[in-house]
PDB file of C-alpha atoms (C1' of nucleotides) in Angstrom:
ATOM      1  CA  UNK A1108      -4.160  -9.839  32.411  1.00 95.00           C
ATOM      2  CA  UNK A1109      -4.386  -6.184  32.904  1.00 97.00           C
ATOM      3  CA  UNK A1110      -1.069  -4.172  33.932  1.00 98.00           C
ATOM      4  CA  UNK A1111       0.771  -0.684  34.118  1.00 98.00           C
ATOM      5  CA  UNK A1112       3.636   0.972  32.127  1.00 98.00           C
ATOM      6  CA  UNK A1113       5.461   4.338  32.725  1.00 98.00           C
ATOM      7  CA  UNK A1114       5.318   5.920  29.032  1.00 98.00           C
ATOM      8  CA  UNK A1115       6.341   9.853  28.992  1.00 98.00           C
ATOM      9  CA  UNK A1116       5.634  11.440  25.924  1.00 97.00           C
ATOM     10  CA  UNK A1117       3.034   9.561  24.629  1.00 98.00           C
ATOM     11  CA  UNK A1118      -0.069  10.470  23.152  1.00 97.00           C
ATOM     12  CA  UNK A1119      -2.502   7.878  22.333  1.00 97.00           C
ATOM     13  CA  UNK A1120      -4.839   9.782  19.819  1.00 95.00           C
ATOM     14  CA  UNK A1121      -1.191  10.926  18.363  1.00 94.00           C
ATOM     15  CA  UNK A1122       0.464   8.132  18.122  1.00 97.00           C
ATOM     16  CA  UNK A1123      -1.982   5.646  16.691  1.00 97.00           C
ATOM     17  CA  UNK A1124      -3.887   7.853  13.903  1.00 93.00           C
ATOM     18  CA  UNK A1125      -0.384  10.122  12.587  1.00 93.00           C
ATOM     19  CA  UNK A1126      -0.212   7.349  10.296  1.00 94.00           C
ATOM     20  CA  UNK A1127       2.835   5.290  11.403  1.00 97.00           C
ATOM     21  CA  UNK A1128       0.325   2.151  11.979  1.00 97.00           C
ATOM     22  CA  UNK A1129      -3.288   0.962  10.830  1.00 98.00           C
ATOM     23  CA  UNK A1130      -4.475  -0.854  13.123  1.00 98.00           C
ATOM     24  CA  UNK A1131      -5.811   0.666  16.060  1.00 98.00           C
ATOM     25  CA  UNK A1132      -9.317   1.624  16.608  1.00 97.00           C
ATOM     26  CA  UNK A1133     -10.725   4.339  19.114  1.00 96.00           C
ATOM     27  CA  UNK A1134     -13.867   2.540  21.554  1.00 95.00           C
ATOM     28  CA  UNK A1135     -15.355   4.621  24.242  1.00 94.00           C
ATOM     29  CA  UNK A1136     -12.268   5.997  25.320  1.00 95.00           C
ATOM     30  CA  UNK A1137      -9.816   2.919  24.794  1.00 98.00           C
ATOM     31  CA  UNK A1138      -7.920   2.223  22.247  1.00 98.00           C
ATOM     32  CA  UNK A1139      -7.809  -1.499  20.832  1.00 98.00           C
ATOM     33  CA  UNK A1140      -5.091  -3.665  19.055  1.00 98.00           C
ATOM     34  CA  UNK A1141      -3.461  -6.481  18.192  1.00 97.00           C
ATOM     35  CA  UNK A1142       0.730  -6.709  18.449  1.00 96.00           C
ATOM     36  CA  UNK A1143       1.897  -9.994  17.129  1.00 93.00           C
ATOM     37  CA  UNK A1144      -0.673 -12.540  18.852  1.00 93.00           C
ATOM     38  CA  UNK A1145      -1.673 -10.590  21.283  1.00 95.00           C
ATOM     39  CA  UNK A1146      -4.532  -8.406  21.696  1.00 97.00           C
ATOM     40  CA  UNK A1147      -5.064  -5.514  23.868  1.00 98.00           C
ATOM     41  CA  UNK A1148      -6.851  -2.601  25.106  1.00 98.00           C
ATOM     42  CA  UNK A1149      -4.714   0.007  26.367  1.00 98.00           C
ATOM     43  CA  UNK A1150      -5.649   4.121  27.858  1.00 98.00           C
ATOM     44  CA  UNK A1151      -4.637   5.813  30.559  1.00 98.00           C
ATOM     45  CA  UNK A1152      -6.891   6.137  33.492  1.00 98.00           C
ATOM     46  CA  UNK A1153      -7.986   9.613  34.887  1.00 97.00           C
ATOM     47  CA  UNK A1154      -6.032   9.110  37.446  1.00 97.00           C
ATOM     48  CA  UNK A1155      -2.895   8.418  36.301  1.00 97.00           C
ATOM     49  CA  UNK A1156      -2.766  10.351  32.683  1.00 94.00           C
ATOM     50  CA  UNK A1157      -0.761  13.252  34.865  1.00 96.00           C
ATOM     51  CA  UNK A1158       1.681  10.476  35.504  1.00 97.00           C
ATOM     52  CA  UNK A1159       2.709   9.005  32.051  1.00 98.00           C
ATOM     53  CA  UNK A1160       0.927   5.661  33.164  1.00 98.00           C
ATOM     54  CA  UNK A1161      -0.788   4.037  30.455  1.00 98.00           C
ATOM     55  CA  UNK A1162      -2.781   0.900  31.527  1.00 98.00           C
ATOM     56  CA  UNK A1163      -2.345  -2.527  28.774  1.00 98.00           C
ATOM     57  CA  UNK A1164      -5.780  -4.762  29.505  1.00 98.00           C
ATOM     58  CA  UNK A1165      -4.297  -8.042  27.501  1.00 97.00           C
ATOM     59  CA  UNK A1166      -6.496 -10.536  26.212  1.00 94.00           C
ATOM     60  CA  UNK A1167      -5.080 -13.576  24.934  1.00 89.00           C
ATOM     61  CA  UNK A1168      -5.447 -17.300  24.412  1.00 85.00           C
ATOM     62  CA  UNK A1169      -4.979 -19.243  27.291  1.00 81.00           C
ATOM     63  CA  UNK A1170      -1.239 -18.865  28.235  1.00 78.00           C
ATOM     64  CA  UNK A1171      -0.025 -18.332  24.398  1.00 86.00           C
ATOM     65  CA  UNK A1172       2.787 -16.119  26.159  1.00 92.00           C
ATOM     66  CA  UNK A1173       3.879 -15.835  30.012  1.00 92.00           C
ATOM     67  CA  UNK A1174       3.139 -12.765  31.808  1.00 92.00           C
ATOM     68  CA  UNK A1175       6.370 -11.706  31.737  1.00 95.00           C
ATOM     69  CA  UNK A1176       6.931 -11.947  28.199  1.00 96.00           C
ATOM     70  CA  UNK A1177       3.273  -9.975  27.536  1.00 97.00           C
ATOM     71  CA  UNK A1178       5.171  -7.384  29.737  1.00 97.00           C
ATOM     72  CA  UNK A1179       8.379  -7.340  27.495  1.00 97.00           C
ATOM     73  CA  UNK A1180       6.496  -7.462  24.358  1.00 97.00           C
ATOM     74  CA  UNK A1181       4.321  -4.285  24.770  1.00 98.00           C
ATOM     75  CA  UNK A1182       7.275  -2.246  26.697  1.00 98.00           C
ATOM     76  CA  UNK A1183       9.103  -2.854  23.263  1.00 98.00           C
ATOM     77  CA  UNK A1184       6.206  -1.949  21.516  1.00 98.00           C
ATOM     78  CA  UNK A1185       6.051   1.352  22.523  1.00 98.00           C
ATOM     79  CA  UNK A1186       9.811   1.603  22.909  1.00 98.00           C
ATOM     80  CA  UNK A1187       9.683   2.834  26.636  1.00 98.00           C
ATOM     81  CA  UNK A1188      13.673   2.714  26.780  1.00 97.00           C
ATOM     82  CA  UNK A1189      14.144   5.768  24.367  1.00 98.00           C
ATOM     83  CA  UNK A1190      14.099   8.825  25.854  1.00 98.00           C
ATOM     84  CA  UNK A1191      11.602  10.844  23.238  1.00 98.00           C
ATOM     85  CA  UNK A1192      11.716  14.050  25.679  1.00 97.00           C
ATOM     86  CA  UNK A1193      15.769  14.145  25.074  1.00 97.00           C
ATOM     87  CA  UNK A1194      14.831  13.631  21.277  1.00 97.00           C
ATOM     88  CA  UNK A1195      12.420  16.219  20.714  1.00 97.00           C
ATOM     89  CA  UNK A1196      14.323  18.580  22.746  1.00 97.00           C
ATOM     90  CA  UNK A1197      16.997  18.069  20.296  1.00 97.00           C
ATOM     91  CA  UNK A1198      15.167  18.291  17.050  1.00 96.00           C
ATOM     92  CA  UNK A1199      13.227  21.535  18.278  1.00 97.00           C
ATOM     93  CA  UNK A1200      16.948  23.257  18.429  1.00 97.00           C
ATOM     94  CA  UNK A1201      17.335  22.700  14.401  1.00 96.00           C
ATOM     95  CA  UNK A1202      14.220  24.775  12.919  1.00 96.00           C
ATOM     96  CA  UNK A1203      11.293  26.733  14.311  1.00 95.00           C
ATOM     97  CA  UNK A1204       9.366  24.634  11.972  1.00 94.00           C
ATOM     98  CA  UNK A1205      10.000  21.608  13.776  1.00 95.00           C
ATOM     99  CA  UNK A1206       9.551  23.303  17.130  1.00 96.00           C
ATOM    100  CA  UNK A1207       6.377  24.344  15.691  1.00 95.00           C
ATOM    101  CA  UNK A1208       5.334  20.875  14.598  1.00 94.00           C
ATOM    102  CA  UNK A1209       6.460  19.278  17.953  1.00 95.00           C
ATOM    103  CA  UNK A1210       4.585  21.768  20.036  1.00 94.00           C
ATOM    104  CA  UNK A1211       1.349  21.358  17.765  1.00 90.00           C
ATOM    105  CA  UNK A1212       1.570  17.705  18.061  1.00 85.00           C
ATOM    106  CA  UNK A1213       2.407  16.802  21.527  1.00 78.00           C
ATOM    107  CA  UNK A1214       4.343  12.972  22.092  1.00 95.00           C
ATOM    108  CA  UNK A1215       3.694  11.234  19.011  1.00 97.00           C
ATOM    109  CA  UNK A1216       6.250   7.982  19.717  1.00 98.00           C
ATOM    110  CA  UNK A1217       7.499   5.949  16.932  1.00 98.00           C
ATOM    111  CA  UNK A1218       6.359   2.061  17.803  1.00 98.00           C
ATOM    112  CA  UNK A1219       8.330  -0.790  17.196  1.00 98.00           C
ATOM    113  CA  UNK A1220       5.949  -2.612  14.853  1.00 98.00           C
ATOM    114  CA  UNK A1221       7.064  -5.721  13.258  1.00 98.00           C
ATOM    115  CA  UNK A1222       8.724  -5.538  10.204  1.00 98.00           C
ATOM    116  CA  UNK A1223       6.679  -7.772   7.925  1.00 98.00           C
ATOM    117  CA  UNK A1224       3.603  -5.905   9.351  1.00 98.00           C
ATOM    118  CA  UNK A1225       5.000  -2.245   8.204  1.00 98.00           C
ATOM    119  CA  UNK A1226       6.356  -3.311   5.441  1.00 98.00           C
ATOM    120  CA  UNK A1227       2.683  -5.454   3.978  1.00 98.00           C
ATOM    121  CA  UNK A1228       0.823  -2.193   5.594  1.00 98.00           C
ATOM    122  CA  UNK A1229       2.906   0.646   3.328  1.00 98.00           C
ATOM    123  CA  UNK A1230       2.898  -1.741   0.344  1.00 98.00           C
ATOM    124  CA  UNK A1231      -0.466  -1.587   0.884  1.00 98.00           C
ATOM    125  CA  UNK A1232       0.052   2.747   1.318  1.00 98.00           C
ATOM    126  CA  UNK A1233       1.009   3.450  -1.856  1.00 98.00           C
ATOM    127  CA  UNK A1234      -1.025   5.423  -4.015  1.00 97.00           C
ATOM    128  CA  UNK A1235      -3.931   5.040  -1.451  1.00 97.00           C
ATOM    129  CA  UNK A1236      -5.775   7.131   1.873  1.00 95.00           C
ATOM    130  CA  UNK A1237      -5.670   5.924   5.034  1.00 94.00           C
ATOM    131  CA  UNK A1238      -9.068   4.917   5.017  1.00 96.00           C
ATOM    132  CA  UNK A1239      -8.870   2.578   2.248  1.00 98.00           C
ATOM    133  CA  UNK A1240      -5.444   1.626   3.958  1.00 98.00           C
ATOM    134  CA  UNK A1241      -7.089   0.603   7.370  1.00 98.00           C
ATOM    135  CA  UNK A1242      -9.909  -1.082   5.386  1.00 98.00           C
ATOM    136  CA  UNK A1243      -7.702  -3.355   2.625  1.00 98.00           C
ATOM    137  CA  UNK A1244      -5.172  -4.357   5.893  1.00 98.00           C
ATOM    138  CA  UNK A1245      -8.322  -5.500   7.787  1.00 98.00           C
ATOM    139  CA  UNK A1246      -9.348  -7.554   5.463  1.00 98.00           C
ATOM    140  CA  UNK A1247      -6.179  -9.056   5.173  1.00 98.00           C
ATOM    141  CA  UNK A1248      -6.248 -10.230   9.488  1.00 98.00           C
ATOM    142  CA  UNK A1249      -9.808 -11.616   8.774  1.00 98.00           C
ATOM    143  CA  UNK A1250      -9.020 -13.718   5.949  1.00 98.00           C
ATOM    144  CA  UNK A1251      -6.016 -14.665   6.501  1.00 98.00           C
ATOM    145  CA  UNK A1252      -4.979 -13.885  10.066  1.00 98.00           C
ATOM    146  CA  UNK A1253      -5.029 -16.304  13.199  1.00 97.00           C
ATOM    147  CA  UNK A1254      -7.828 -15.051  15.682  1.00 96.00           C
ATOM    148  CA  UNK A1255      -6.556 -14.022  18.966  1.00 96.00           C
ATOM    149  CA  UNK A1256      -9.342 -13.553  20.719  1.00 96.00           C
ATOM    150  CA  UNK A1257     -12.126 -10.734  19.359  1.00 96.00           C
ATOM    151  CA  UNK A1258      -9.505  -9.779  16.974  1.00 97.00           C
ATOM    152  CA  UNK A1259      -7.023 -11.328  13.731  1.00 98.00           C
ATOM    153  CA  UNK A1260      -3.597 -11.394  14.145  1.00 97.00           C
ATOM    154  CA  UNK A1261      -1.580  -9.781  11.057  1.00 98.00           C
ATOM    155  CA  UNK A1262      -0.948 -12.807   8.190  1.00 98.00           C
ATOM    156  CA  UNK A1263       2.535 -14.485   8.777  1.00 98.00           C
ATOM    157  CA  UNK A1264       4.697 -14.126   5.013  1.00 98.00           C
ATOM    158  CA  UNK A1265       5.122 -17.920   5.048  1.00 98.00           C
ATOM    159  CA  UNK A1266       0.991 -18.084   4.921  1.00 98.00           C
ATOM    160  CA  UNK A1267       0.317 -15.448   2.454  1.00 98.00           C
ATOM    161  CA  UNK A1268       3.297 -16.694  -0.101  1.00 98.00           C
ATOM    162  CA  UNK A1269       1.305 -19.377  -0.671  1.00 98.00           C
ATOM    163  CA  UNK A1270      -1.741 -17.901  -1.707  1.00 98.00           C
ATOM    164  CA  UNK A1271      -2.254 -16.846  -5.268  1.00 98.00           C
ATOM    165  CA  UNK A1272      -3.900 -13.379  -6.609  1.00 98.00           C
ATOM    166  CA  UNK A1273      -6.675 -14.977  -7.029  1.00 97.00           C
ATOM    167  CA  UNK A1274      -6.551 -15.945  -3.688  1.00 98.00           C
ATOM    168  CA  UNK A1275      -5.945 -11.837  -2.614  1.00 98.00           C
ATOM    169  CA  UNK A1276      -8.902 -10.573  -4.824  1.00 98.00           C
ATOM    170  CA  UNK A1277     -11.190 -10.479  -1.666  1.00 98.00           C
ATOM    171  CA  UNK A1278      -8.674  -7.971  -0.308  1.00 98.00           C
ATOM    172  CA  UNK A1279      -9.647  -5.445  -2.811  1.00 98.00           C
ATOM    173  CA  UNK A1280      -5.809  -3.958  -2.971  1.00 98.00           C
ATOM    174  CA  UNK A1281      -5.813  -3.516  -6.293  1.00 98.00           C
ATOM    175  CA  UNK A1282      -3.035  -3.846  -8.232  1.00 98.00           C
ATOM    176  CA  UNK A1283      -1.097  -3.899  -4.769  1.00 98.00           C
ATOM    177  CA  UNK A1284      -1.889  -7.573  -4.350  1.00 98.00           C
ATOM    178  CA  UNK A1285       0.891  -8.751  -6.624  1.00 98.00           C
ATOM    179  CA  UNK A1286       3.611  -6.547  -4.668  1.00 98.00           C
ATOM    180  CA  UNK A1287       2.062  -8.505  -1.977  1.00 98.00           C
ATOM    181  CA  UNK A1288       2.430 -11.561  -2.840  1.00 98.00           C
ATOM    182  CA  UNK A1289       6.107 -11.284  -3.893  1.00 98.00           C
ATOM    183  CA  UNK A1290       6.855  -9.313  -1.019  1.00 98.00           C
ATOM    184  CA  UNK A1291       5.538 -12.678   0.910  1.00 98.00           C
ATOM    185  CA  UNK A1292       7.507 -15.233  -1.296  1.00 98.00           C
ATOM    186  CA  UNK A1293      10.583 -12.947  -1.677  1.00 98.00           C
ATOM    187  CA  UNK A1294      11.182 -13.260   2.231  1.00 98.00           C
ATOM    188  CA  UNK A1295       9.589 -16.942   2.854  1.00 98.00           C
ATOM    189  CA  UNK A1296      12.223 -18.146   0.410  1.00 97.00           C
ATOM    190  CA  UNK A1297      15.086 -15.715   1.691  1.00 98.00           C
ATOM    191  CA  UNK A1298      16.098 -13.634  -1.249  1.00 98.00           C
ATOM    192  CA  UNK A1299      15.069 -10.528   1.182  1.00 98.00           C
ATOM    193  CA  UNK A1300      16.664 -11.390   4.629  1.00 98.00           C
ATOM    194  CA  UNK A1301      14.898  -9.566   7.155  1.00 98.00           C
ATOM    195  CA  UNK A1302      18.139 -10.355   9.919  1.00 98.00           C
ATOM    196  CA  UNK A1303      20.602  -9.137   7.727  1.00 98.00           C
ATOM    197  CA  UNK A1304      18.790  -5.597   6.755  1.00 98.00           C
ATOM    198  CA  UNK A1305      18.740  -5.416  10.909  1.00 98.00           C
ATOM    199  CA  UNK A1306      22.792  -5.373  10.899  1.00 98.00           C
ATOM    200  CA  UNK A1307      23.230  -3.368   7.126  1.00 98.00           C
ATOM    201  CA  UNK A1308      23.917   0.533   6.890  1.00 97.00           C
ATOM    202  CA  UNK A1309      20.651   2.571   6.057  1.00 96.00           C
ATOM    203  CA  UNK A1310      21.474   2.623   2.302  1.00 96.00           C
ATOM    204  CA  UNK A1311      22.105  -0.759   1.699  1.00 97.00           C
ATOM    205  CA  UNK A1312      19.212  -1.898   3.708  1.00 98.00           C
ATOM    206  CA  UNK A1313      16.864   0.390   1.490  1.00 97.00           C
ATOM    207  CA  UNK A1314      18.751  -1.224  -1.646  1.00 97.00           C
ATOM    208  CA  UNK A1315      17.441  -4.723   0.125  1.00 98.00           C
ATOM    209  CA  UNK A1316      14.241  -3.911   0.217  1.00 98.00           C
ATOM    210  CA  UNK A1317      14.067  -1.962  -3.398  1.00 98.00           C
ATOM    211  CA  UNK A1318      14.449  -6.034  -4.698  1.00 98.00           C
ATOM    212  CA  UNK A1319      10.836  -6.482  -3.854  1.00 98.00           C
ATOM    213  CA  UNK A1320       8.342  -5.401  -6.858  1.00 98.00           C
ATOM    214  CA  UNK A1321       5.750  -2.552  -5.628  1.00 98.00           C
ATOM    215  CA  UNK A1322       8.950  -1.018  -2.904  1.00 98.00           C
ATOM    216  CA  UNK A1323      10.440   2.048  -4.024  1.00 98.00           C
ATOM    217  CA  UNK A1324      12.427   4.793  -1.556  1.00 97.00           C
ATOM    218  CA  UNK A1325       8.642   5.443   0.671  1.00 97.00           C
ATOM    219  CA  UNK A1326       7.985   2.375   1.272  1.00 98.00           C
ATOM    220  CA  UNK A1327      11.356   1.137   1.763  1.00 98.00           C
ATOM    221  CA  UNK A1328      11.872   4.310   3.929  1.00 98.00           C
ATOM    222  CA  UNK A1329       8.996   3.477   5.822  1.00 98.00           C
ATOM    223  CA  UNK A1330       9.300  -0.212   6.281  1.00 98.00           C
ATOM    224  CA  UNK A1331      13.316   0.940   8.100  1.00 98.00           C
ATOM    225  CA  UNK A1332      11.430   3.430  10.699  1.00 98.00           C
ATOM    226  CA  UNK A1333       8.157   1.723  11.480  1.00 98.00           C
ATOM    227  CA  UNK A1334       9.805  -1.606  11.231  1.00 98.00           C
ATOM    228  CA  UNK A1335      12.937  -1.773  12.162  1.00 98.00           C
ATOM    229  CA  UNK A1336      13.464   1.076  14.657  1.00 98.00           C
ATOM    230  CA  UNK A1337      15.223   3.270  11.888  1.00 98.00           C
ATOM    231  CA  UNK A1338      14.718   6.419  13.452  1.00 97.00           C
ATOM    232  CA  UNK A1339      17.432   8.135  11.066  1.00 96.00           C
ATOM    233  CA  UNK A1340      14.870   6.556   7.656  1.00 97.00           C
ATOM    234  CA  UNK A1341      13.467   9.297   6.155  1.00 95.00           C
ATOM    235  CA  UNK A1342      10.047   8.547   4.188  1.00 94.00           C
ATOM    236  CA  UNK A1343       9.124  11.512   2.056  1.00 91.00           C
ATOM    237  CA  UNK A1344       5.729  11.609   0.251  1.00 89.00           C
ATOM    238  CA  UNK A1345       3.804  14.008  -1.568  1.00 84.00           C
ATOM    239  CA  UNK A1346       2.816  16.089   1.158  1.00 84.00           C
ATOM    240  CA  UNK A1347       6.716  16.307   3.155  1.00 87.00           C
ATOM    241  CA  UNK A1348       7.821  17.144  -0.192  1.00 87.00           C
ATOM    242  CA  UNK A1349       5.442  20.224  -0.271  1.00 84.00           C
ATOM    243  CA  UNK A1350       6.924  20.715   3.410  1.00 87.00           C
ATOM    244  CA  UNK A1351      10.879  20.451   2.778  1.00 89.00           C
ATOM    245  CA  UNK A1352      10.134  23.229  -0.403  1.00 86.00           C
ATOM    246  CA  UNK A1353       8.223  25.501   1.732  1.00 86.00           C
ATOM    247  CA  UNK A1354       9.891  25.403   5.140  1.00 90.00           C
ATOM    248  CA  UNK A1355      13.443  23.725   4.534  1.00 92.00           C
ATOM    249  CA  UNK A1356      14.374  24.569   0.661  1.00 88.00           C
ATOM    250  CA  UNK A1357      17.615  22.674  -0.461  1.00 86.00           C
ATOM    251  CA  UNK A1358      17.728  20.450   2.813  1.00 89.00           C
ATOM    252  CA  UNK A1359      17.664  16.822   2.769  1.00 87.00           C
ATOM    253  CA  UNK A1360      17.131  14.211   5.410  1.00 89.00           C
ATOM    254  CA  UNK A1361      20.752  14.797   6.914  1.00 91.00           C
ATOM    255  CA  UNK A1362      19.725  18.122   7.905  1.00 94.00           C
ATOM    256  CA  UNK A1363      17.219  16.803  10.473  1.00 95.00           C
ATOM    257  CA  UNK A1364      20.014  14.399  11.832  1.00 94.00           C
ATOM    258  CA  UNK A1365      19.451  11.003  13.142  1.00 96.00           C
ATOM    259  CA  UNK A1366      15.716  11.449  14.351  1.00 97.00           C
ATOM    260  CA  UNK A1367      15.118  12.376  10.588  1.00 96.00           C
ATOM    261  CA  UNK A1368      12.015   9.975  11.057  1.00 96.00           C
ATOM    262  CA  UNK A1369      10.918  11.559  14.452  1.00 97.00           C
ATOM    263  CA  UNK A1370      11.175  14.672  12.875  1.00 96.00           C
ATOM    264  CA  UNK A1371       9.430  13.487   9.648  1.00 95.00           C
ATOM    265  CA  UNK A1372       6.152  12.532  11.544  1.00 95.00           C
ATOM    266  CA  UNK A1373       5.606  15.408  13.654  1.00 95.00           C
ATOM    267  CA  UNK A1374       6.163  17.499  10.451  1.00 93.00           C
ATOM    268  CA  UNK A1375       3.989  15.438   8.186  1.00 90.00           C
ATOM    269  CA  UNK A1376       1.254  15.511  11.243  1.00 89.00           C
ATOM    270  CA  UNK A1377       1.222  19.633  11.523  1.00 88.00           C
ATOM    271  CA  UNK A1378       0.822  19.313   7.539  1.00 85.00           C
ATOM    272  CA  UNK A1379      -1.492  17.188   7.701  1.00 81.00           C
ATOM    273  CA  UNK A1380      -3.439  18.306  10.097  1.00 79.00           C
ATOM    274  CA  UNK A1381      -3.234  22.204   8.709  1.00 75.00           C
ATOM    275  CA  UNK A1382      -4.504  20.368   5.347  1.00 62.00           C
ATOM    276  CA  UNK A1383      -1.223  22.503   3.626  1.00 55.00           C
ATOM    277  CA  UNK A1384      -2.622  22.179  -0.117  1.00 46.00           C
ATOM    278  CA  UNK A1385      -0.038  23.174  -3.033  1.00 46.00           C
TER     279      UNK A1385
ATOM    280  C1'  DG B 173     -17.511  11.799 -15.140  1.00 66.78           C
ATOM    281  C1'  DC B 174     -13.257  13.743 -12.764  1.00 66.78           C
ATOM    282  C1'  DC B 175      -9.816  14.015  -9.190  1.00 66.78           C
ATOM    283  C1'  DC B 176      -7.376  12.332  -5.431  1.00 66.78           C
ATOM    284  C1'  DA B 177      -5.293   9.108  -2.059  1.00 66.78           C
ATOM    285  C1'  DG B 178       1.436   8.799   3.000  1.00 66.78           C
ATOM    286  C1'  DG B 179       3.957   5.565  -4.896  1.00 66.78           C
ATOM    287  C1'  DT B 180       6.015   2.612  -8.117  1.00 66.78           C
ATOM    288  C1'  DA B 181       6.858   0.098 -12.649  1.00 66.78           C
ATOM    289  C1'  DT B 182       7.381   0.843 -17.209  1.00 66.78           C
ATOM    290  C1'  DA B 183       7.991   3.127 -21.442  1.00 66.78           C
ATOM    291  C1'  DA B 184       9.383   6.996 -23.871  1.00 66.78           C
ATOM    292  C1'  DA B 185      11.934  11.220 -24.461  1.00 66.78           C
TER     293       DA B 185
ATOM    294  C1'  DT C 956      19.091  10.355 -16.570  1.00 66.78           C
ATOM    295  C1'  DT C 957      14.695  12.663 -16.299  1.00 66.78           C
ATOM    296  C1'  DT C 958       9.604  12.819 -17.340  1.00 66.78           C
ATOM    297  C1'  DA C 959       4.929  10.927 -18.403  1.00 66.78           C
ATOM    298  C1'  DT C 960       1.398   7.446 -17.772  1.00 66.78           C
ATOM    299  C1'  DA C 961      -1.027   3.365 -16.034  1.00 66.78           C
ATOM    300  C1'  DC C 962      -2.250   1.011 -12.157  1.00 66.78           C
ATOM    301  C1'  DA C 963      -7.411  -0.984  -8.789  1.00 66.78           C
ATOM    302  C1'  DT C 964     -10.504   0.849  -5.796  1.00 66.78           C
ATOM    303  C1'  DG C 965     -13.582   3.947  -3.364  1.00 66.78           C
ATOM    304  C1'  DG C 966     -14.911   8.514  -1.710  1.00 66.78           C
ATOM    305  C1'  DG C 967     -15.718  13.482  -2.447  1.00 66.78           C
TER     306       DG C 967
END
DNA sequence: GCCCAGGTATAAA
DNA sequence: TTTATACATGGG
């Protein structure tokens, strides 16, 4: 089924390669992915990019969900209910930096991914490029994932806790496959409740998640604004660290308020893309 | 060979 | 409590 969604402030190219996600690939002027077990191709038309309206081409098994609910997964998905032009309106008022970084890098939107998905993906992160990244998390939907149609569906936790490393070698992650695997067996078997981090405050869902071997405050961080819609989480790496010294000495996440993670990713995308080394 | 990549666990100071 | 090193793998 192919359909239409008003988006504002969304930038495909932005959006899908500023590193909040790792699974979307650029073909002849679409972009294609998979969100839960559904697989789409989604761009916006010449004739309605002044508009805001992005057009969602799904392809899925035969009637796997209704229309309606294909329509309520991927308006979720790309959070159309939050008003980013309000948002970055606000965080431009706090620094010139900022203003800088969400001028430079026009409607990058935070997506609602799902949280087993972010968290696997950044476990996955750590210590890694984006490249590698893409490729390790790939391998992960082919062996392991449910085919949707042309695509793999991301690996449920119930099916990868019961693999073994050995199991995870053909990954290639590295010494990330055992943070994997107890990520996987740590929430089949509930000692990381994925409904209760939804209702905790921001620290004590970060302590949650810290219980898992290979999580640690990026990750964690990471997991709360990819995953759960944390848009106050605050994921500092390497490179935002070189950031907060140069442009925002002595602040911490607080200062950016409680789009700290809005404002991270625009940041971490002008650093990025200036290539800021030192 | 060496260094790095959207870090973290572990040991040692 | 802070600081150093190893960790798998692949690319530059």
């Amino acid at each position: 089924m192919i359909f239409k969604l008003l988006i504002p402030d969304l930038d495909l190219m932005e959006t899908f390669s500023c590193g909040q996600c790792f699974r979307w690939t650029y073909n002849q002027g679409k972009w294609e992915g998979v969100v839960d077990n559904c697989e789409a191709e989604v761009y916006f038309a010449d004739s309605d990019v002044l508009n805001n309206i992005l057009t969602v081409n799904v392809s899925q098994k035969e009637n796997t969900y209704s229309g309606s609910d294909v329509i309520k997964m991927w308006s979720n998905y790309f959070d159309i209910c939050t008003n980013y032009t309000k948002i970055k309106e606000n965080l431009m008022s706090i620094h010139p930096i900022i203003a800088e970084a969400v001028k430079k890098s026009n409607n990058i939107r935070i997506l609602r991914q799902d949280p087993w998905e972010a968290l696997c993906s950044f476990i996955i992160s750590q210590n890694n490029n984006i490249k590698r990244i893409k490729f390790i998390i790939q391998n992960l939907c082919i062996c392991f994932g449910d085919k949707v149609v042309n695509k793999y569906s991301f690996p449920s936790y119930e099916k990868l806790a019961n693999l073994t490393l050995e199991d995870l070698k053909i990954l290639k992650a590295g010494f990330r496959a055992n943070y994997i695997l107890d990520a996987a067996r740590k929430i089949s078997n509930n000692k990381v409740n994925f409904e209760e981090i939804k209702k905790f405050t921001i620290d004590k869902a970060l302590k949650e998640l810290y219980n898992i071997k290979g999580v640690g405050p990026k990750v964690a961080n990471c997991t709360l604004l990819y995953g759960f819609n944390r848009l106050d989480a605050f994921p500092i790496d390497t490179w935002m660290n070189k950031a907060l010294k140069m442009y925002f000495p002595g602040k911490d996440s607080s200062f950016f308020g409680p789009f700290a993670g809005v404002a991270q990713q625009y940041i971490f995308n002008l650093i990025r893309n200036k290539r800021i080394q030192n």
